[in-house]
XYZ file of N, CA and C in Angstrom:
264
model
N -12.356 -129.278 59.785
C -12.964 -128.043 59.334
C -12.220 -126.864 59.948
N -12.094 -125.972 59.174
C -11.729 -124.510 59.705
C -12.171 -123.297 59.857
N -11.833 -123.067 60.961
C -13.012 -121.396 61.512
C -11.712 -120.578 61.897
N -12.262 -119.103 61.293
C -12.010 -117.963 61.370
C -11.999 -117.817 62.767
N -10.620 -117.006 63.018
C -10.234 -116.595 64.406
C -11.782 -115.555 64.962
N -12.008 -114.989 64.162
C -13.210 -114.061 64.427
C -14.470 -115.071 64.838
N -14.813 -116.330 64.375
C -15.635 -117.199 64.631
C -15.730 -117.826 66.170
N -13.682 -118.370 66.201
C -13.766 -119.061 67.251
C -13.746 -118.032 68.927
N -13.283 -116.631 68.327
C -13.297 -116.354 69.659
C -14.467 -114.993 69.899
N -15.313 -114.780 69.128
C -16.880 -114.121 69.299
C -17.806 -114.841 70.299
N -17.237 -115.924 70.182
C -18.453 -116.635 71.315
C -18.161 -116.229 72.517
N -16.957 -115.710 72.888
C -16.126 -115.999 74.118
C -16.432 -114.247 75.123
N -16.587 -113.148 74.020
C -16.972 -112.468 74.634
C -18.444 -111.786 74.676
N -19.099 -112.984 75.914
C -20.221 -111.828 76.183
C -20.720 -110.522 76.084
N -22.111 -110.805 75.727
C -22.897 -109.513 75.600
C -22.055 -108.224 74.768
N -21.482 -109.064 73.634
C -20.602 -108.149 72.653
C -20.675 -108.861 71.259
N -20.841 -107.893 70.071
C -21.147 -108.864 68.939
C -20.264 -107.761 67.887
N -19.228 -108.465 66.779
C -18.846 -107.328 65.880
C -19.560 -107.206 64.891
N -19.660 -105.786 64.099
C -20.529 -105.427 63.017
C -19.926 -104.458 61.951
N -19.307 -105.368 60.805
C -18.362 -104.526 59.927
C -17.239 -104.875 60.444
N -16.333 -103.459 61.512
C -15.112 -103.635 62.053
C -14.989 -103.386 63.317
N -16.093 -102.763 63.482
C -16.510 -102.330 64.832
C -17.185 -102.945 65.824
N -17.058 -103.330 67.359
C -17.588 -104.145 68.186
C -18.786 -103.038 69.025
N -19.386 -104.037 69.605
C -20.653 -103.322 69.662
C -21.149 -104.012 71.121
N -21.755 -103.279 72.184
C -22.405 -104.481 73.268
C -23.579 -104.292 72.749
N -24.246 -105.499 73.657
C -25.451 -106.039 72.787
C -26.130 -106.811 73.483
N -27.416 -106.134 74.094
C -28.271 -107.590 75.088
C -29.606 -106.598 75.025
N -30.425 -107.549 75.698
C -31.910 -107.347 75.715
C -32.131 -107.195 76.520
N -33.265 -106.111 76.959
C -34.170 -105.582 78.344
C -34.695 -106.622 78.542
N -35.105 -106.774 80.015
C -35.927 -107.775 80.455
C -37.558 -107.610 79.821
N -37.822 -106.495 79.378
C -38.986 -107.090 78.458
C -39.091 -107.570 77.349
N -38.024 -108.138 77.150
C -37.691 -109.308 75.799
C -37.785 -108.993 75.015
N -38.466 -107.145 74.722
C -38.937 -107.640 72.989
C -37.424 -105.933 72.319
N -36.880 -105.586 73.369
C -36.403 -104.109 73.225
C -34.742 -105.137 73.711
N -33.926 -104.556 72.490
C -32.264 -105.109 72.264
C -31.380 -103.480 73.013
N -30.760 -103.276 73.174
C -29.705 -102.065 73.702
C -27.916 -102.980 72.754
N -27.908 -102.116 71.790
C -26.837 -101.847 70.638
C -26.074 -100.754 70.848
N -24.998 -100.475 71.628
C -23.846 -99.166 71.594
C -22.675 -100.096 71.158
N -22.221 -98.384 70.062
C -21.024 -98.881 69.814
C -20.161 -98.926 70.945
N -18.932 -100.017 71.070
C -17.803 -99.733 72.425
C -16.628 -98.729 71.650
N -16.643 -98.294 70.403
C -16.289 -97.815 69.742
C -14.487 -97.851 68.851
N -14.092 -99.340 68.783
C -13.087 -99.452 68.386
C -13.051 -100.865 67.470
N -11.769 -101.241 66.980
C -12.255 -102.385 65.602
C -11.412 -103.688 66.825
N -10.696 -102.939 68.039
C -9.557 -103.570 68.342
C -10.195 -105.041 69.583
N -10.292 -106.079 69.274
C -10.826 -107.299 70.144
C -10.174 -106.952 71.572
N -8.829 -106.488 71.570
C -8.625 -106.694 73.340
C -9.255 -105.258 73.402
N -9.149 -104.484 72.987
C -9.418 -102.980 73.697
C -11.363 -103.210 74.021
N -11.955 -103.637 72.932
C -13.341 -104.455 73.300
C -13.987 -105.091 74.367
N -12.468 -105.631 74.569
C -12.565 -107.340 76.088
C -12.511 -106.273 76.996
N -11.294 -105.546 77.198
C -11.210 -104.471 78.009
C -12.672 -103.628 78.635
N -13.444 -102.927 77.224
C -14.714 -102.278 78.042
C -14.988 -103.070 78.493
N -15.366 -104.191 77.839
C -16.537 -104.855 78.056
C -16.809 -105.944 79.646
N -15.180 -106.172 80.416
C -15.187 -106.257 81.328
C -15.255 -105.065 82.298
N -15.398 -104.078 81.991
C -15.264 -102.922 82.999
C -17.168 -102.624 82.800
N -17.686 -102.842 81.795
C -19.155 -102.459 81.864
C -20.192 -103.448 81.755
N -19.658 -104.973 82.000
C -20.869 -105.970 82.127
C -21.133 -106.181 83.417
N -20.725 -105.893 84.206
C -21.331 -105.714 85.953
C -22.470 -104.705 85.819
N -22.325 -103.526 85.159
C -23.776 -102.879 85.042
C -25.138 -103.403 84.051
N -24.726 -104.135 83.166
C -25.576 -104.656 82.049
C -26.784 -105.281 82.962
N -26.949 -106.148 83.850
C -28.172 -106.430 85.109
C -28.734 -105.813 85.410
N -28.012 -104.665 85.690
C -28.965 -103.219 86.323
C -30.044 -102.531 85.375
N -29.157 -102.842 84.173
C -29.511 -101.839 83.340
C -31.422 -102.641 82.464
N -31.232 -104.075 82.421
C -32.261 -105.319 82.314
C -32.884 -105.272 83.411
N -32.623 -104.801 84.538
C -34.197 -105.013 85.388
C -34.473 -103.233 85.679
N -33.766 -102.599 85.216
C -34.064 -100.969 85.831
C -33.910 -100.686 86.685
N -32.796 -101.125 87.510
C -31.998 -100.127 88.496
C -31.028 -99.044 87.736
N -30.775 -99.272 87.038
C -29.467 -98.155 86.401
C -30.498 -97.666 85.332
N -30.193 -96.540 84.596
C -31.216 -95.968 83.235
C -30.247 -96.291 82.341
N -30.770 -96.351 81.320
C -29.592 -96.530 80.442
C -28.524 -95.386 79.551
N -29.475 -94.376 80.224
C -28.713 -93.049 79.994
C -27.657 -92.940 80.978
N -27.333 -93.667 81.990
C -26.506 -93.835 83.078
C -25.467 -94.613 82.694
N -25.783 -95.751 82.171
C -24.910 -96.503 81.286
C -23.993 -96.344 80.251
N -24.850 -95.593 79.785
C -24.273 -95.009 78.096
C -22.745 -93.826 78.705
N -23.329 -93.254 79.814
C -22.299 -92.413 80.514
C -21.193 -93.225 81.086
N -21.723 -94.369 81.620
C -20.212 -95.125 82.238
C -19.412 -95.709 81.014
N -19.868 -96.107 80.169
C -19.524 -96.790 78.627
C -18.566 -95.649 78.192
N -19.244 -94.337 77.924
C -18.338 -93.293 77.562
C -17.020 -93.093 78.086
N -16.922 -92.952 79.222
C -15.938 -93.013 80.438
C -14.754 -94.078 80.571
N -15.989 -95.190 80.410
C -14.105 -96.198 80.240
C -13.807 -96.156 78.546
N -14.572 -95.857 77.670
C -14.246 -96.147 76.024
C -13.229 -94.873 76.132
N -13.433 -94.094 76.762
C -11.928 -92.852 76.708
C -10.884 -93.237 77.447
N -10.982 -93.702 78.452
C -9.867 -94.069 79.753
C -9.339 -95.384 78.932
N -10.152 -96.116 78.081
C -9.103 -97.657 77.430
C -8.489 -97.205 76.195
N -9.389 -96.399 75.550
C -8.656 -95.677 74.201
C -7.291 -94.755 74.669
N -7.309 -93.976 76.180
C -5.790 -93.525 76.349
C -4.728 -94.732 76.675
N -5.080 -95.588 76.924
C -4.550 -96.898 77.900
C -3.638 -97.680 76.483
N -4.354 -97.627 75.661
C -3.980 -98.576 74.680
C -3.111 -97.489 73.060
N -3.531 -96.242 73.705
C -2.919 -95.278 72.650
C -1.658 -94.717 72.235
């Protein structure tokens, strides 16, 4: 059987899901019933891997409420500009 490169390697990056062309992080508050969806804002899989290792050390914080997620959304901003010059 054959799977789409997009198939075999979506599994691989955590707490990240694509939608259309665009990748997206993606996990649930610890009150199970509330999801947190930001765009990382690019179509590009490494530039994706890239945030998404620079901002899943906060994703814990952000599920039990040490960090706000308005705090988050600010660090997200921050590296999605600093990887978009990196890779530009």
């Amino acid at each position: 059987m054959v799977h789409s490169m997009a198939n075999n390697t979506s599994h691989k990056l955590s707490h990240a899901m694509i939608r259309g062309r665009t990748y997206y992080t993606n996990f649930r508050l610890n009150d199970s019933t509330s999801f947190v969806r930001l765009s990382l804002g690019t179509d590009s899989r490494k530039q994706a891997e890239v945030i998404m290792n620079q901002i899943r050390p906060f994703i814990p914080l952000v599920q039990n409420g040490t960090m706000s997620l308005e705090e988050f959304k600010h660090k997200m901003q921050g590296y999605r500009a600093a990887t978009k010059q990196d890779f530009g």
